[in-house]
PDB file of N, CA and C in Angstrom:
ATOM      1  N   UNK A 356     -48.908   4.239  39.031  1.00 63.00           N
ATOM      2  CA  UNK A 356     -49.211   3.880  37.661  1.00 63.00           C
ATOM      3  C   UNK A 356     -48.595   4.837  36.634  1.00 63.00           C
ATOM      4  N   UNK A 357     -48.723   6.312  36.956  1.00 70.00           N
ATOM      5  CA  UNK A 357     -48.095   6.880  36.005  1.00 70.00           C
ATOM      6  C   UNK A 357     -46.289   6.674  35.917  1.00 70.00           C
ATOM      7  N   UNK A 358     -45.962   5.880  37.275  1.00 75.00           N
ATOM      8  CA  UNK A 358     -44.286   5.580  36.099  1.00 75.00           C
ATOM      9  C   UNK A 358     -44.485   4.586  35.228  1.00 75.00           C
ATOM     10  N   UNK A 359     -45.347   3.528  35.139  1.00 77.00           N
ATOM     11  CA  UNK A 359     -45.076   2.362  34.740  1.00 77.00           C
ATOM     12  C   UNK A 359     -45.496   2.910  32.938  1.00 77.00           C
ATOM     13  N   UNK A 360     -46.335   3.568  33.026  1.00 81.00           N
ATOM     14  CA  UNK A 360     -46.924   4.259  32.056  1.00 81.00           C
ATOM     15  C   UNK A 360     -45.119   5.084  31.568  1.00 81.00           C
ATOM     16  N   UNK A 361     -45.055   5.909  31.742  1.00 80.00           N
ATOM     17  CA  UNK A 361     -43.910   6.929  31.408  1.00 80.00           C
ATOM     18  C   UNK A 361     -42.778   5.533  31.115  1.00 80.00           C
ATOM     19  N   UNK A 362     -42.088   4.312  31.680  1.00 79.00           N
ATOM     20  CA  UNK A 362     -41.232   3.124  31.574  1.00 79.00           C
ATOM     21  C   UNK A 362     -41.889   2.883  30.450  1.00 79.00           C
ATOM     22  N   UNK A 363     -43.121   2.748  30.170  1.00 78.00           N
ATOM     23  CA  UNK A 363     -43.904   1.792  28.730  1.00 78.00           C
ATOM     24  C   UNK A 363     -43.570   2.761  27.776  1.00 78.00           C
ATOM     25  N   UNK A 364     -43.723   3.929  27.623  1.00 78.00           N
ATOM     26  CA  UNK A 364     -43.554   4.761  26.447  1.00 78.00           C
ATOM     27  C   UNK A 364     -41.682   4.957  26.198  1.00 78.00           C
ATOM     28  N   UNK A 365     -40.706   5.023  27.299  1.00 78.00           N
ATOM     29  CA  UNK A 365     -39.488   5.190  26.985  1.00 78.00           C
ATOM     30  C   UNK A 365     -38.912   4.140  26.316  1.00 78.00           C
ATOM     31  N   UNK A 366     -39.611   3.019  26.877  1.00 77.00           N
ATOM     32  CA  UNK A 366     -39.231   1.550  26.039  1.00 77.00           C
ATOM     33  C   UNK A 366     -39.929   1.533  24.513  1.00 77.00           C
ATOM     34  N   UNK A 367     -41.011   1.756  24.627  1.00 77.00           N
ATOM     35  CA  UNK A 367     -41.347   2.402  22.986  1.00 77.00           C
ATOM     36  C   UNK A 367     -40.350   3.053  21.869  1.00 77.00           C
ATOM     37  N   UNK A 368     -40.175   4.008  22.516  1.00 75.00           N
ATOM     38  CA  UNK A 368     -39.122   5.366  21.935  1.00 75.00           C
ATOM     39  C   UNK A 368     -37.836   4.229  22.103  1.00 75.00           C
ATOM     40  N   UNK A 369     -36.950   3.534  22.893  1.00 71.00           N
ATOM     41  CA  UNK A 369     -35.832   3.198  22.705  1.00 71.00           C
ATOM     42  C   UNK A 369     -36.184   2.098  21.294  1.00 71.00           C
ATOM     43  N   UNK A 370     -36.832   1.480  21.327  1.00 72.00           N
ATOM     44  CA  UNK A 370     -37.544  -0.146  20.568  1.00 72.00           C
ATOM     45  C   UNK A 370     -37.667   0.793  18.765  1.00 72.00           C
ATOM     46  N   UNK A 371     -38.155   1.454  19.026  1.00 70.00           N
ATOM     47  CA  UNK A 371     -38.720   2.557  17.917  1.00 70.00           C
ATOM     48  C   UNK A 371     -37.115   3.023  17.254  1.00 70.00           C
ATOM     49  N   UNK A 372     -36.097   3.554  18.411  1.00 68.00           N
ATOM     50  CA  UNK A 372     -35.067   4.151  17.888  1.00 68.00           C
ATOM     51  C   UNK A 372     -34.250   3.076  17.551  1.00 68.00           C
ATOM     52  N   UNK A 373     -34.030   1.841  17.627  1.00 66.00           N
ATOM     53  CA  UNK A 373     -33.052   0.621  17.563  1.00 66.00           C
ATOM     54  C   UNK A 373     -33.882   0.413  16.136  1.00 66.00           C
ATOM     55  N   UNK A 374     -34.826   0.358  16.259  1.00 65.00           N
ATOM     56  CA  UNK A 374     -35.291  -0.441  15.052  1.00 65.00           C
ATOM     57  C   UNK A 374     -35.369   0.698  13.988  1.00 65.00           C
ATOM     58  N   UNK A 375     -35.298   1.782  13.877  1.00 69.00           N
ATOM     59  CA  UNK A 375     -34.715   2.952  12.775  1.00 69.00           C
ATOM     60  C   UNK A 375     -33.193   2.929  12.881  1.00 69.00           C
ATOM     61  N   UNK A 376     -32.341   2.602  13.714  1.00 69.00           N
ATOM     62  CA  UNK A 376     -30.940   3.060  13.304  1.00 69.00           C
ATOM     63  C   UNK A 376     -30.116   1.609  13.094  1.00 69.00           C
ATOM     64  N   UNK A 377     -31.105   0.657  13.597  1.00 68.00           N
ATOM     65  CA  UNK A 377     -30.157  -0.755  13.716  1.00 68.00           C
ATOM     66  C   UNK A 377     -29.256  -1.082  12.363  1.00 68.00           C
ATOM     67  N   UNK A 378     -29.941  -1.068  11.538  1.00 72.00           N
ATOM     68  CA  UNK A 378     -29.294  -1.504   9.904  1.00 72.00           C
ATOM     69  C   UNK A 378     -27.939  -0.487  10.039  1.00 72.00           C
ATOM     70  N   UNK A 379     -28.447   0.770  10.215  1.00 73.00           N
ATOM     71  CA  UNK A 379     -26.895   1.521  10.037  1.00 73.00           C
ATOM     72  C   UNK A 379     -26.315   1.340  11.191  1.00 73.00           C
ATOM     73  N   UNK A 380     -26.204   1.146  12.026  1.00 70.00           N
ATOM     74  CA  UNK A 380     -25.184   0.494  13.347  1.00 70.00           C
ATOM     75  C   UNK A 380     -24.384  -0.283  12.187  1.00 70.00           C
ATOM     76  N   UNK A 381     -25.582  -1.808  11.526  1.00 73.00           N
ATOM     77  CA  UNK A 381     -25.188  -2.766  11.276  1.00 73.00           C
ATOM     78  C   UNK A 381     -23.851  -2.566  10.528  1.00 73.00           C
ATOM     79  N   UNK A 382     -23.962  -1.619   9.487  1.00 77.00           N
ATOM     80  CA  UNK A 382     -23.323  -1.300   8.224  1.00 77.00           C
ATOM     81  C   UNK A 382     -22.274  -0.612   8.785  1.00 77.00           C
ATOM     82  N   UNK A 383     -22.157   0.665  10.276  1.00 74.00           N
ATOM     83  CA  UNK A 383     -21.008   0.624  10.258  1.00 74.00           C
ATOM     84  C   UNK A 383     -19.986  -0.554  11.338  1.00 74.00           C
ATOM     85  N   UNK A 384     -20.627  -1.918  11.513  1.00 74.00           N
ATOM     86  CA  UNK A 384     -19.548  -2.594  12.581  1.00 74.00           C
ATOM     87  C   UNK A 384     -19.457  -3.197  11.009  1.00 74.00           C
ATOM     88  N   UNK A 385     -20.099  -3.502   9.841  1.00 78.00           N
ATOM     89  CA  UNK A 385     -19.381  -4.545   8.898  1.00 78.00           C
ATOM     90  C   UNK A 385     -18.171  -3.894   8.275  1.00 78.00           C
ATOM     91  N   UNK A 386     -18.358  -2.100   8.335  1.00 80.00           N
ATOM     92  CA  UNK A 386     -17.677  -1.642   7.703  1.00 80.00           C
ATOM     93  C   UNK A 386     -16.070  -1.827   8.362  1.00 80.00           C
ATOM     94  N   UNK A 387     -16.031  -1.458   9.831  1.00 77.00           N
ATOM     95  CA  UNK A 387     -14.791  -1.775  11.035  1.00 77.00           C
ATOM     96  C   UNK A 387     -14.728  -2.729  10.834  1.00 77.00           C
ATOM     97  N   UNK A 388     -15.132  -3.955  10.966  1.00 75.00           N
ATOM     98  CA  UNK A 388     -14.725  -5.087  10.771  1.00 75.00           C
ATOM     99  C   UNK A 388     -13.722  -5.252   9.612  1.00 75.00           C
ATOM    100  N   UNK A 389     -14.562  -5.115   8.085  1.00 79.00           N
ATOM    101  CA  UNK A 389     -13.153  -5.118   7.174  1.00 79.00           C
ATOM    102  C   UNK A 389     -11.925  -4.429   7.236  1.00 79.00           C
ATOM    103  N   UNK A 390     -12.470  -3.134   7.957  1.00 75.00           N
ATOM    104  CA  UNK A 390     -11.075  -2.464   7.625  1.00 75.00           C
ATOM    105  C   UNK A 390      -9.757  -3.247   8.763  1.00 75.00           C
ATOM    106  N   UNK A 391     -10.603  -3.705  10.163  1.00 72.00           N
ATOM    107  CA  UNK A 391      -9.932  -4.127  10.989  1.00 72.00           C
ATOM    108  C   UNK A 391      -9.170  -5.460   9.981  1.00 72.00           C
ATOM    109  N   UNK A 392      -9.563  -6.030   9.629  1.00 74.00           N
ATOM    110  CA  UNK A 392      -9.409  -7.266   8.736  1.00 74.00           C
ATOM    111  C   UNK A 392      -8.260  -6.906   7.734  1.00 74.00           C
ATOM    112  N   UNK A 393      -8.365  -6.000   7.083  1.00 74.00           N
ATOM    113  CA  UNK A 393      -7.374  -5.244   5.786  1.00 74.00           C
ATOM    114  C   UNK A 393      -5.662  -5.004   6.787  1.00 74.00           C
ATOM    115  N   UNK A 394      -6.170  -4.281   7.767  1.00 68.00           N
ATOM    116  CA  UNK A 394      -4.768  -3.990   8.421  1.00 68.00           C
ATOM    117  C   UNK A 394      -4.014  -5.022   9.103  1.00 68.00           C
ATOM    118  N   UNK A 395      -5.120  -6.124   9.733  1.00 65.00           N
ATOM    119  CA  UNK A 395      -4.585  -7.128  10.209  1.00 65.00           C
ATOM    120  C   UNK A 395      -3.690  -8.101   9.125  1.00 65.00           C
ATOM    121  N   UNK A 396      -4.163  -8.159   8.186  1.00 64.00           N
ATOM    122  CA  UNK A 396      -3.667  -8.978   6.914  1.00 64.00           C
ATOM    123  C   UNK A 396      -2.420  -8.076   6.420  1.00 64.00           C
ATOM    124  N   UNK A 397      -2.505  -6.820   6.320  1.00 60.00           N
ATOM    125  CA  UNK A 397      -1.214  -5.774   6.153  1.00 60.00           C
ATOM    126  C   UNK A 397      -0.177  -6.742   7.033  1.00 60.00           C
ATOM    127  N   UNK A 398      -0.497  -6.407   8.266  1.00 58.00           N
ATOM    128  CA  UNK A 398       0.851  -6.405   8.910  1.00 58.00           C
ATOM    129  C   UNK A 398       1.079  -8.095   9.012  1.00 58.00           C
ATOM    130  N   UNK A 399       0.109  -8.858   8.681  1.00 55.00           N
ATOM    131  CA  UNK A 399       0.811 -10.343   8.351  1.00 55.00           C
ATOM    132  C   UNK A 399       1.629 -10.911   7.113  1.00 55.00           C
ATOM    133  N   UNK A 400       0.877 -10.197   6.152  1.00 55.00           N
ATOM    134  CA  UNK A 400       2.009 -10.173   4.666  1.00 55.00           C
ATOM    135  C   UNK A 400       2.138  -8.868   4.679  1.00 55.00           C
ATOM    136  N   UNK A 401       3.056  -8.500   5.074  1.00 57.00           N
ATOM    137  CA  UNK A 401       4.291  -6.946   4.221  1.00 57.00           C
ATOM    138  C   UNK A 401       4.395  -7.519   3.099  1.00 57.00           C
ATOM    139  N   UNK A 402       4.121  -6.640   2.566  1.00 59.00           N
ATOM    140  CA  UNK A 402       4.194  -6.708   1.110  1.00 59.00           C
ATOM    141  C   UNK A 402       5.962  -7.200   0.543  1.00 59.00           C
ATOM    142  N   UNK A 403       5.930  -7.865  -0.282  1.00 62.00           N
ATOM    143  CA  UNK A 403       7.495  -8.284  -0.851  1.00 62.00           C
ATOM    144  C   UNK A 403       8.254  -7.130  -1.139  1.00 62.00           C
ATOM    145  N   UNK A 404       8.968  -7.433  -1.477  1.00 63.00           N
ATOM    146  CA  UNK A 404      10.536  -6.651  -1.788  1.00 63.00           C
ATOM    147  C   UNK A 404       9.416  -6.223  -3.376  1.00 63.00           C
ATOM    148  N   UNK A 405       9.372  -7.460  -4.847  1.00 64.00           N
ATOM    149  CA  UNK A 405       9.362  -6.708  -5.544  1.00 64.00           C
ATOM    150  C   UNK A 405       7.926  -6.051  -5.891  1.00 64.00           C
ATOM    151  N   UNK A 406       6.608  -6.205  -4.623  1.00 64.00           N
ATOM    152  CA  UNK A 406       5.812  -5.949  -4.236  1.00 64.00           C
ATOM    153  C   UNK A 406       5.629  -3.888  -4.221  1.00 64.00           C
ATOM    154  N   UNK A 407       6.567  -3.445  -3.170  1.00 62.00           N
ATOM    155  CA  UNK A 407       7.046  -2.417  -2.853  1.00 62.00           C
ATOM    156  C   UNK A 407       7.958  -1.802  -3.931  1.00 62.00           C
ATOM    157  N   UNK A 408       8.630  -2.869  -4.806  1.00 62.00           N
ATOM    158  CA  UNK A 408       9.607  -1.583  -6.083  1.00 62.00           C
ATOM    159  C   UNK A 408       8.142  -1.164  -6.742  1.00 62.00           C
ATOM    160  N   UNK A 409       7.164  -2.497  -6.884  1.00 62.00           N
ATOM    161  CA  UNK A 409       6.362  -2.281  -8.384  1.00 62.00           C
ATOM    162  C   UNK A 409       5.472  -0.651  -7.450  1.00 62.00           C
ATOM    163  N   UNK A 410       4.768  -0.547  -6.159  1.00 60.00           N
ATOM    164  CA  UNK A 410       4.241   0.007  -5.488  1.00 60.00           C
ATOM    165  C   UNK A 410       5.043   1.610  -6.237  1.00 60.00           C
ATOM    166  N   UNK A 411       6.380   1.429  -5.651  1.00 59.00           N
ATOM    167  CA  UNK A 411       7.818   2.812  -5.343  1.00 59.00           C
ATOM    168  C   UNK A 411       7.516   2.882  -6.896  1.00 59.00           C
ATOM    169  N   UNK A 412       7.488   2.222  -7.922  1.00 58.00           N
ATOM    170  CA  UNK A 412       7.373   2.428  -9.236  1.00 58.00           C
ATOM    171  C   UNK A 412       6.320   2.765  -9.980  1.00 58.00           C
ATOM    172  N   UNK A 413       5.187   2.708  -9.653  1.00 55.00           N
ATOM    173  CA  UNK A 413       4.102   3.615 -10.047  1.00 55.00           C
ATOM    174  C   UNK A 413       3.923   5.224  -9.145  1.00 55.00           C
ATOM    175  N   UNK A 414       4.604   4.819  -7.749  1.00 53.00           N
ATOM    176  CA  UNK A 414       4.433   6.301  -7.333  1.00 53.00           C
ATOM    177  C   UNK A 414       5.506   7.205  -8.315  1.00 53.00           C
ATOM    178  N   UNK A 415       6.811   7.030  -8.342  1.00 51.00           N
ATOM    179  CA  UNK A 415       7.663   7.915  -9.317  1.00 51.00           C
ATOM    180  C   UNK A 415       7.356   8.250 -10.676  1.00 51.00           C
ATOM    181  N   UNK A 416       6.482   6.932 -11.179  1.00 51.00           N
ATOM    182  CA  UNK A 416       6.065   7.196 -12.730  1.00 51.00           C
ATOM    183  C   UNK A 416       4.872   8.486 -12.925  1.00 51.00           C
ATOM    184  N   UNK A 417       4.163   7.999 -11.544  1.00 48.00           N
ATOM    185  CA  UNK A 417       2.941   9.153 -11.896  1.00 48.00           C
ATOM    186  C   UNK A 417       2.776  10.678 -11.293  1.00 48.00           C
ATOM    187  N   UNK A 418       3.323  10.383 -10.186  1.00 48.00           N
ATOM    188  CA  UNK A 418       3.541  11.972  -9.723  1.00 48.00           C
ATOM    189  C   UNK A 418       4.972  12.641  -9.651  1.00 48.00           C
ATOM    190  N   UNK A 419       6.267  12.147  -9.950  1.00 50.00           N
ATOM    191  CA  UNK A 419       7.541  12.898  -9.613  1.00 50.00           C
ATOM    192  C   UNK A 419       8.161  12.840 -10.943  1.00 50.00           C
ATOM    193  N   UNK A 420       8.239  11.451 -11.733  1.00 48.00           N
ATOM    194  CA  UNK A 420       9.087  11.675 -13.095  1.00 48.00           C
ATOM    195  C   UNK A 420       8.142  12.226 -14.726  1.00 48.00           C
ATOM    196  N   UNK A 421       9.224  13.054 -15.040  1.00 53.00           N
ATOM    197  CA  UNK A 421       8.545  13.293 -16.453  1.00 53.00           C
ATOM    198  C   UNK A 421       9.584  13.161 -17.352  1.00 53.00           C
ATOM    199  N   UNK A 422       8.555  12.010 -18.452  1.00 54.00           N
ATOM    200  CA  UNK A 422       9.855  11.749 -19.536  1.00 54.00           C
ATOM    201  C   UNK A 422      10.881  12.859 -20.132  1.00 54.00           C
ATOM    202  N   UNK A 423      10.272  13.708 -20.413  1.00 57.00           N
ATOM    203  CA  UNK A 423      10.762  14.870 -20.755  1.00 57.00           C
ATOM    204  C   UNK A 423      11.771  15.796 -20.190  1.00 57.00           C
ATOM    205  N   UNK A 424      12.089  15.615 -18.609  1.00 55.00           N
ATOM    206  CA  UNK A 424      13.143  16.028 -17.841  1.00 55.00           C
ATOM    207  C   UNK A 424      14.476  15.171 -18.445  1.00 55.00           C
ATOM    208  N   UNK A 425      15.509  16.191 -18.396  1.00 56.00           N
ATOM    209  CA  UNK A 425      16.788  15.971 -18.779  1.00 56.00           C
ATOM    210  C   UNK A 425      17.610  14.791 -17.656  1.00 56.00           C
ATOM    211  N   UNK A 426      18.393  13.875 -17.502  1.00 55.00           N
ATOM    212  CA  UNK A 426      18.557  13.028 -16.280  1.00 55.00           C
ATOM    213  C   UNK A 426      19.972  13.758 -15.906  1.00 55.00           C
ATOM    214  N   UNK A 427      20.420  14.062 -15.007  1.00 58.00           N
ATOM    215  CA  UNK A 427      21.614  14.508 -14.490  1.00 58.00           C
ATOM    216  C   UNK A 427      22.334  13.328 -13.296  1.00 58.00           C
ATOM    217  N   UNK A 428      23.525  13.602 -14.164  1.00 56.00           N
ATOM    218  CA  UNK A 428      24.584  12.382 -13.410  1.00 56.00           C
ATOM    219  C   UNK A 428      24.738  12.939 -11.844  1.00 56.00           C
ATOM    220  N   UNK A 429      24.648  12.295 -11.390  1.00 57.00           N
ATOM    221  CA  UNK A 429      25.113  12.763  -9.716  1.00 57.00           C
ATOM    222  C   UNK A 429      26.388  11.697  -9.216  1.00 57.00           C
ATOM    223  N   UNK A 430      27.647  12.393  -8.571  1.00 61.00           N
ATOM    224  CA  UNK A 430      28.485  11.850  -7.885  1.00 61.00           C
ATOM    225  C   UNK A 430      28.206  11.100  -6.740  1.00 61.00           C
ATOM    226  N   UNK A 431      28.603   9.636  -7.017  1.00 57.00           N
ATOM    227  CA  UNK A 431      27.960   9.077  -5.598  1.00 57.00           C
ATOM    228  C   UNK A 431      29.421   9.337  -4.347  1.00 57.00           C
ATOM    229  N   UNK A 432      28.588   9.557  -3.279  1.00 66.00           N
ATOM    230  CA  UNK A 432      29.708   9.556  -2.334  1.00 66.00           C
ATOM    231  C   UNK A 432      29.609   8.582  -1.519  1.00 66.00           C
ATOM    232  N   UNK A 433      30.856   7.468  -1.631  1.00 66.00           N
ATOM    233  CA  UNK A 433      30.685   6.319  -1.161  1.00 66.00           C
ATOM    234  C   UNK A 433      32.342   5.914  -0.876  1.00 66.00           C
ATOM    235  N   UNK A 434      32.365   4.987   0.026  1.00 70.00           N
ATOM    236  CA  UNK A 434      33.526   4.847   0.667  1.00 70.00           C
ATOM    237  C   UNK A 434      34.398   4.056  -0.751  1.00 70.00           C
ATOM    238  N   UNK A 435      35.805   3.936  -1.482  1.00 71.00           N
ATOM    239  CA  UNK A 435      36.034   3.582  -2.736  1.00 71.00           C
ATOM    240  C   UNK A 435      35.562   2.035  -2.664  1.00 71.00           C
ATOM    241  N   UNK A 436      35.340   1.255  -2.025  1.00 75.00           N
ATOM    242  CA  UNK A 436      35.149  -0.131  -2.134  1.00 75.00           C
ATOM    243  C   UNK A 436      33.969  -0.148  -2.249  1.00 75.00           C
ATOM    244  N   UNK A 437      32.801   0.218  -1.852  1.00 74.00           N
ATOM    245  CA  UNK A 437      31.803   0.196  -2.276  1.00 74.00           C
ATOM    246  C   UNK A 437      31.525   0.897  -3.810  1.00 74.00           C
ATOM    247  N   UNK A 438      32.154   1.990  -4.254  1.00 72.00           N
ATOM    248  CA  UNK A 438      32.170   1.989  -5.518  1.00 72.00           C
ATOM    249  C   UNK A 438      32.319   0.848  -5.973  1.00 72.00           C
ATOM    250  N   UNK A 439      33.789   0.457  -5.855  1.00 78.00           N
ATOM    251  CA  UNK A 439      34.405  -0.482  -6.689  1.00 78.00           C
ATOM    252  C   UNK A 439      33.366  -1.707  -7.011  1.00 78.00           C
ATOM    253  N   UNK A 440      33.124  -2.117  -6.061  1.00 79.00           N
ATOM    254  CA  UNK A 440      32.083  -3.414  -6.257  1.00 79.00           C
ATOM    255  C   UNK A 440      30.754  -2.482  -6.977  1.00 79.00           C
ATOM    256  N   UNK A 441      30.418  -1.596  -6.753  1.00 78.00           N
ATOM    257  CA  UNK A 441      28.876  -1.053  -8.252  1.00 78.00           C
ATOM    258  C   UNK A 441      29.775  -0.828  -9.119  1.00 78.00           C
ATOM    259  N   UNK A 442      30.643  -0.685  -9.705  1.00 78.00           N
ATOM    260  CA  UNK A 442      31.813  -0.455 -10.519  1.00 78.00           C
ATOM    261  C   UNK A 442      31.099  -1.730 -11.610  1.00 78.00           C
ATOM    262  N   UNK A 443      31.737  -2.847 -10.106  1.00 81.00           N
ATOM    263  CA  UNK A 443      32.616  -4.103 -11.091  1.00 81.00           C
ATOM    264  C   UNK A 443      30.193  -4.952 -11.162  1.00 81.00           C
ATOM    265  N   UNK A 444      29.757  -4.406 -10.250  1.00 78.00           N
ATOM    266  CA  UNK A 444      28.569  -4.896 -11.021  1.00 78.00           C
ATOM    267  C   UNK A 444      27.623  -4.279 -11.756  1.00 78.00           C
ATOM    268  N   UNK A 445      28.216  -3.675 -12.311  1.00 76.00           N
ATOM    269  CA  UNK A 445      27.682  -2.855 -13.489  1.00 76.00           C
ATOM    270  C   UNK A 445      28.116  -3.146 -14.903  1.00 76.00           C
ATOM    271  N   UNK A 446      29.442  -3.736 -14.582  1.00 77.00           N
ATOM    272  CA  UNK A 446      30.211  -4.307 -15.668  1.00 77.00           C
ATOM    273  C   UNK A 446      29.829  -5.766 -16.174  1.00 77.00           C
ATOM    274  N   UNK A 447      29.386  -6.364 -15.194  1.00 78.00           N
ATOM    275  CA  UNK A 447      29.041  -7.719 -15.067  1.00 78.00           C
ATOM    276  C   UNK A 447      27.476  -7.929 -15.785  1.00 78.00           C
ATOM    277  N   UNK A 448      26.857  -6.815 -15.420  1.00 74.00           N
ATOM    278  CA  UNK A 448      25.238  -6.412 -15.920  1.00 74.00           C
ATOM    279  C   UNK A 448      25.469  -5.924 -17.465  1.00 74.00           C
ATOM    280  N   UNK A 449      26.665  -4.905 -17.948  1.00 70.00           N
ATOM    281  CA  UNK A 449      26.665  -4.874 -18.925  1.00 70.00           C
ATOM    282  C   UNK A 449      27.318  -5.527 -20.068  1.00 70.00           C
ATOM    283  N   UNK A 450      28.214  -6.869 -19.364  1.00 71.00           N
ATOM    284  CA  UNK A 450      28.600  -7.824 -19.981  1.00 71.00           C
ATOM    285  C   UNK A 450      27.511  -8.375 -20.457  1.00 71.00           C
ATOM    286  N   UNK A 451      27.177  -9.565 -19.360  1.00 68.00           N
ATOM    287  CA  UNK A 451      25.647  -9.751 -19.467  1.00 68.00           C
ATOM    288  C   UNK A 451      24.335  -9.451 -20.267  1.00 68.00           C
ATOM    289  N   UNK A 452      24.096  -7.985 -20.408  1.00 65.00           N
ATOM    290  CA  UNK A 452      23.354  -7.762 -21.405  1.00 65.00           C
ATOM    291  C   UNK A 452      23.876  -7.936 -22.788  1.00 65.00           C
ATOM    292  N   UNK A 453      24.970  -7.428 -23.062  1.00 62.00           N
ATOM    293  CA  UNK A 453      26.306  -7.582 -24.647  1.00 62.00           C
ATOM    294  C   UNK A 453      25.874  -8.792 -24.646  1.00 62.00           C
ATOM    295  N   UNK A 454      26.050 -10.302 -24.373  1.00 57.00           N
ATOM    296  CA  UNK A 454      25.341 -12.221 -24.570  1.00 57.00           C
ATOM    297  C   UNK A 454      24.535 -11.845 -24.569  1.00 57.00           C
ATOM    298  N   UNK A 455      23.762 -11.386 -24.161  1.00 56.00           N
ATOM    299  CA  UNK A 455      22.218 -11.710 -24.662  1.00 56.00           C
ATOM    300  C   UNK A 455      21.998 -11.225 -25.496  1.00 56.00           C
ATOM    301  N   UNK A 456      22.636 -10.422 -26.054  1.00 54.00           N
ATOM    302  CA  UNK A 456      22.106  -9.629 -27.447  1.00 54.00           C
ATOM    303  C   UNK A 456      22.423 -10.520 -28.440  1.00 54.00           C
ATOM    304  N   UNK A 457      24.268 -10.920 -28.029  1.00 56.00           N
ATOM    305  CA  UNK A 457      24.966 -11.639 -29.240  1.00 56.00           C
ATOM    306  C   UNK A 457      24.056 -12.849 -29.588  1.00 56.00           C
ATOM    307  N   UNK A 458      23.406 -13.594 -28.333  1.00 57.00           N
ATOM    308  CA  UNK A 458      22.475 -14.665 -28.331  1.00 57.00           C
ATOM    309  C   UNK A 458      21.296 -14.584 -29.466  1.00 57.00           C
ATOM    310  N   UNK A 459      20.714 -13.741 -28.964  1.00 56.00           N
ATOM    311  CA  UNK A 459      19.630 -12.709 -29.800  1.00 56.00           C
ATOM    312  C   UNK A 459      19.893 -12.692 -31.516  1.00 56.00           C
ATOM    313  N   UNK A 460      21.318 -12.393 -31.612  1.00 57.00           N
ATOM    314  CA  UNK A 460      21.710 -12.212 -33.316  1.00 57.00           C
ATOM    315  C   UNK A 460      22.188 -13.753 -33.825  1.00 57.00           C
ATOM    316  N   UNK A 461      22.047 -14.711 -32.767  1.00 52.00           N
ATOM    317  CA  UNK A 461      22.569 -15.819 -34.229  1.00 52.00           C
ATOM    318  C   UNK A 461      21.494 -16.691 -34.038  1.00 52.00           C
TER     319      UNK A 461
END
């Protein structure tokens, strides 16, 4: 009799301890769950192309650039044809912008 006794009280104490910690179990599988959920959805939409500039563009705005820094030209080193073509589309971009302005003035 005294195990059945000592079995009745451990089942007490386990019944006792589930029912004080159950809610927070609960709270942390809802919590895994979302996060499992967040990453799963990550790696199904990667974020877009202009998803990631706007992302790359608040990181540079807020921690690396300051308006106030001077901008320094840097030499690109690039094989000449690849210049040539940022050359010739740069020209094309600043054609481009020149119409839209002229557009703009009449």
């Amino acid at each position: 009799m005294p195990e059945m006794e000592e079995e009745v009280i451990r089942l007490r104490k386990l019944n006792h301890g589930l029912a004080t910690h159950w809610p927070e179990f609960l709270k942390h599988i809802k919590t895994a769950n979302k996060v499992l959920k967040q990453k799963q959805s990550d790696n199904i939409n990667p974020l877009t192309p202009s998803a990631k500039r706007r992302q790359l563009s608040y990181l540079f705005q807020d921690e690396c650039y300051d308006a106030s820094d001077p901008i320094e030209l840097v030499e690109v080193k690039a094989p000449p044809s690849q210049k040539r073509k940022f050359a010739e589309h740069m020209m094309k971009a600043k054609k481009n912008l020149g119409a839209s302005d002229k557009r703009r003035q009449i």
